[in-house]
């Protein structure tokens, strides 16, 4: 179904969702693009070929980020269907699934703070972990399936973020195992065995 009562239907999970906007909204979008250019460039460099474009979202309200399919790429549901085909063309699958758009909410506190850190030149591995984790969580939220490599990468990054947030050293050693006291019955059996062995030696 592509039309309803003469009006073209648009998939909100794809890029290019256009809402009615006047000159004021267009100027605001340009200001956001200029203001968040450090974050947009940093995110594109960090994500690399995982996304085709990183841009300011026009329709995010509460969420910090969202992953959308390109206008000519597969949606998350179509990707699942094509991946399940027994004789799927893997080369075509890899080409189509990579066309993802990463959109960010310029009003969200997380995005504002990350942009400030990058602008001040204070970006580090934690900043990269935050950007990549935001992207991977958005991939899952959009209904896409993580590859085994991405799933392992996501797990490692979340572990590092939690470790850093708790103030635990990344190379902290494991705590020693607890000493389990022996039960009274086991001690009695050992004493009896020792007595028997000593008696045999005397004989």
JSON list of C-alpha atoms in Angstrom, two decimals, residues 38-118:
[
{"chain": "A", "resi": 38, "resn": "UNK", "atom": "CA", "xyz": [32.04, 18.68, 15.43]},
{"chain": "A", "resi": 39, "resn": "UNK", "atom": "CA", "xyz": [29.84, 15.81, 16.66]},
{"chain": "A", "resi": 40, "resn": "UNK", "atom": "CA", "xyz": [28.51, 14.93, 13.19]},
{"chain": "A", "resi": 41, "resn": "UNK", "atom": "CA", "xyz": [32.03, 14.74, 11.73]},
{"chain": "A", "resi": 42, "resn": "UNK", "atom": "CA", "xyz": [33.36, 12.79, 14.72]},
{"chain": "A", "resi": 43, "resn": "UNK", "atom": "CA", "xyz": [30.47, 10.30, 14.60]},
{"chain": "A", "resi": 44, "resn": "UNK", "atom": "CA", "xyz": [30.90, 9.72, 10.85]},
{"chain": "A", "resi": 45, "resn": "UNK", "atom": "CA", "xyz": [34.63, 9.15, 11.29]},
{"chain": "A", "resi": 46, "resn": "UNK", "atom": "CA", "xyz": [34.03, 6.78, 14.23]},
{"chain": "A", "resi": 47, "resn": "UNK", "atom": "CA", "xyz": [31.27, 4.75, 12.56]},
{"chain": "A", "resi": 48, "resn": "UNK", "atom": "CA", "xyz": [32.94, 4.66, 9.16]},
{"chain": "A", "resi": 49, "resn": "UNK", "atom": "CA", "xyz": [31.26, 2.35, 6.67]},
{"chain": "A", "resi": 50, "resn": "UNK", "atom": "CA", "xyz": [28.61, 1.29, 9.15]},
{"chain": "A", "resi": 51, "resn": "UNK", "atom": "CA", "xyz": [26.54, 4.32, 8.13]},
{"chain": "A", "resi": 52, "resn": "UNK", "atom": "CA", "xyz": [26.16, 6.26, 4.93]},
{"chain": "A", "resi": 53, "resn": "UNK", "atom": "CA", "xyz": [25.37, 9.56, 6.59]},
{"chain": "A", "resi": 54, "resn": "UNK", "atom": "CA", "xyz": [25.17, 11.19, 10.03]},
{"chain": "A", "resi": 55, "resn": "UNK", "atom": "CA", "xyz": [22.70, 14.07, 10.25]},
{"chain": "A", "resi": 56, "resn": "UNK", "atom": "CA", "xyz": [20.43, 16.15, 12.48]},
{"chain": "A", "resi": 57, "resn": "UNK", "atom": "CA", "xyz": [17.02, 14.57, 13.00]},
{"chain": "A", "resi": 58, "resn": "UNK", "atom": "CA", "xyz": [13.87, 16.51, 12.23]},
{"chain": "A", "resi": 59, "resn": "UNK", "atom": "CA", "xyz": [11.46, 14.28, 14.10]},
{"chain": "A", "resi": 60, "resn": "UNK", "atom": "CA", "xyz": [13.17, 12.91, 17.22]},
{"chain": "A", "resi": 61, "resn": "UNK", "atom": "CA", "xyz": [11.61, 14.16, 20.44]},
{"chain": "A", "resi": 62, "resn": "UNK", "atom": "CA", "xyz": [12.90, 12.22, 23.46]},
{"chain": "A", "resi": 63, "resn": "UNK", "atom": "CA", "xyz": [15.36, 9.70, 22.03]},
{"chain": "A", "resi": 64, "resn": "UNK", "atom": "CA", "xyz": [18.97, 10.84, 21.53]},
{"chain": "A", "resi": 65, "resn": "UNK", "atom": "CA", "xyz": [19.52, 8.95, 18.26]},
{"chain": "A", "resi": 66, "resn": "UNK", "atom": "CA", "xyz": [17.79, 6.82, 15.65]},
{"chain": "A", "resi": 67, "resn": "UNK", "atom": "CA", "xyz": [18.95, 4.56, 12.83]},
{"chain": "A", "resi": 68, "resn": "UNK", "atom": "CA", "xyz": [16.98, 4.72, 9.58]},
{"chain": "A", "resi": 69, "resn": "UNK", "atom": "CA", "xyz": [17.27, 2.80, 6.34]},
{"chain": "A", "resi": 70, "resn": "UNK", "atom": "CA", "xyz": [18.26, 4.68, 3.20]},
{"chain": "A", "resi": 71, "resn": "UNK", "atom": "CA", "xyz": [15.47, 5.58, 0.81]},
{"chain": "A", "resi": 72, "resn": "UNK", "atom": "CA", "xyz": [16.73, 2.88, -1.56]},
{"chain": "A", "resi": 73, "resn": "UNK", "atom": "CA", "xyz": [17.90, 0.38, 1.09]},
{"chain": "A", "resi": 74, "resn": "UNK", "atom": "CA", "xyz": [16.13, -2.38, 2.97]},
{"chain": "A", "resi": 75, "resn": "UNK", "atom": "CA", "xyz": [14.14, -1.74, 6.12]},
{"chain": "A", "resi": 76, "resn": "UNK", "atom": "CA", "xyz": [14.91, -3.81, 9.23]},
{"chain": "A", "resi": 77, "resn": "UNK", "atom": "CA", "xyz": [12.01, -6.18, 8.47]},
{"chain": "A", "resi": 78, "resn": "UNK", "atom": "CA", "xyz": [13.01, -6.64, 4.84]},
{"chain": "A", "resi": 79, "resn": "UNK", "atom": "CA", "xyz": [16.60, -7.29, 5.90]},
{"chain": "A", "resi": 80, "resn": "UNK", "atom": "CA", "xyz": [15.42, -10.10, 8.19]},
{"chain": "A", "resi": 81, "resn": "UNK", "atom": "CA", "xyz": [13.34, -11.60, 5.37]},
{"chain": "A", "resi": 82, "resn": "UNK", "atom": "CA", "xyz": [16.19, -11.48, 2.86]},
{"chain": "A", "resi": 83, "resn": "UNK", "atom": "CA", "xyz": [18.69, -12.83, 5.36]},
{"chain": "A", "resi": 84, "resn": "UNK", "atom": "CA", "xyz": [16.46, -15.84, 6.02]},
{"chain": "A", "resi": 85, "resn": "UNK", "atom": "CA", "xyz": [16.38, -16.82, 2.33]},
{"chain": "A", "resi": 86, "resn": "UNK", "atom": "CA", "xyz": [18.29, -20.04, 1.76]},
{"chain": "A", "resi": 87, "resn": "UNK", "atom": "CA", "xyz": [19.73, -18.90, -1.57]},
{"chain": "A", "resi": 88, "resn": "UNK", "atom": "CA", "xyz": [20.08, -15.21, -0.80]},
{"chain": "A", "resi": 89, "resn": "UNK", "atom": "CA", "xyz": [22.68, -13.29, -2.78]},
{"chain": "A", "resi": 90, "resn": "UNK", "atom": "CA", "xyz": [25.16, -12.46, 0.00]},
{"chain": "A", "resi": 91, "resn": "UNK", "atom": "CA", "xyz": [26.94, -9.79, -2.04]},
{"chain": "A", "resi": 92, "resn": "UNK", "atom": "CA", "xyz": [23.64, -7.98, -2.62]},
{"chain": "A", "resi": 93, "resn": "UNK", "atom": "CA", "xyz": [22.68, -8.48, 1.01]},
{"chain": "A", "resi": 94, "resn": "UNK", "atom": "CA", "xyz": [25.90, -6.89, 2.26]},
{"chain": "A", "resi": 95, "resn": "UNK", "atom": "CA", "xyz": [25.45, -3.96, -0.12]},
{"chain": "A", "resi": 96, "resn": "UNK", "atom": "CA", "xyz": [21.84, -3.24, 0.77]},
{"chain": "A", "resi": 97, "resn": "UNK", "atom": "CA", "xyz": [22.09, -3.71, 4.53]},
{"chain": "A", "resi": 98, "resn": "UNK", "atom": "CA", "xyz": [24.94, -1.22, 4.85]},
{"chain": "A", "resi": 99, "resn": "UNK", "atom": "CA", "xyz": [22.80, 1.71, 3.70]},
{"chain": "A", "resi": 100, "resn": "UNK", "atom": "CA", "xyz": [21.86, 3.11, 7.09]},
{"chain": "A", "resi": 101, "resn": "UNK", "atom": "CA", "xyz": [21.41, 6.65, 8.27]},
{"chain": "A", "resi": 102, "resn": "UNK", "atom": "CA", "xyz": [22.32, 7.79, 11.77]},
{"chain": "A", "resi": 103, "resn": "UNK", "atom": "CA", "xyz": [20.27, 10.76, 12.97]},
{"chain": "A", "resi": 104, "resn": "UNK", "atom": "CA", "xyz": [20.81, 12.59, 16.25]},
{"chain": "A", "resi": 105, "resn": "UNK", "atom": "CA", "xyz": [18.59, 14.74, 18.43]},
{"chain": "A", "resi": 106, "resn": "UNK", "atom": "CA", "xyz": [20.34, 18.14, 18.86]},
{"chain": "A", "resi": 107, "resn": "UNK", "atom": "CA", "xyz": [18.22, 18.95, 21.93]},
{"chain": "A", "resi": 108, "resn": "UNK", "atom": "CA", "xyz": [19.12, 15.83, 23.88]},
{"chain": "A", "resi": 109, "resn": "UNK", "atom": "CA", "xyz": [21.52, 16.44, 26.84]},
{"chain": "A", "resi": 110, "resn": "UNK", "atom": "CA", "xyz": [23.72, 13.46, 25.87]},
{"chain": "A", "resi": 111, "resn": "UNK", "atom": "CA", "xyz": [24.28, 14.78, 22.35]},
{"chain": "A", "resi": 112, "resn": "UNK", "atom": "CA", "xyz": [24.92, 18.32, 23.64]},
{"chain": "A", "resi": 113, "resn": "UNK", "atom": "CA", "xyz": [27.51, 17.08, 26.15]},
{"chain": "A", "resi": 114, "resn": "UNK", "atom": "CA", "xyz": [29.28, 14.88, 23.59]},
{"chain": "A", "resi": 115, "resn": "UNK", "atom": "CA", "xyz": [29.38, 17.76, 21.12]},
{"chain": "A", "resi": 116, "resn": "UNK", "atom": "CA", "xyz": [30.90, 20.05, 23.77]},
{"chain": "A", "resi": 117, "resn": "UNK", "atom": "CA", "xyz": [33.60, 17.50, 24.63]},
{"chain": "A", "resi": 118, "resn": "UNK", "atom": "CA", "xyz": [34.52, 17.03, 20.97]}
]
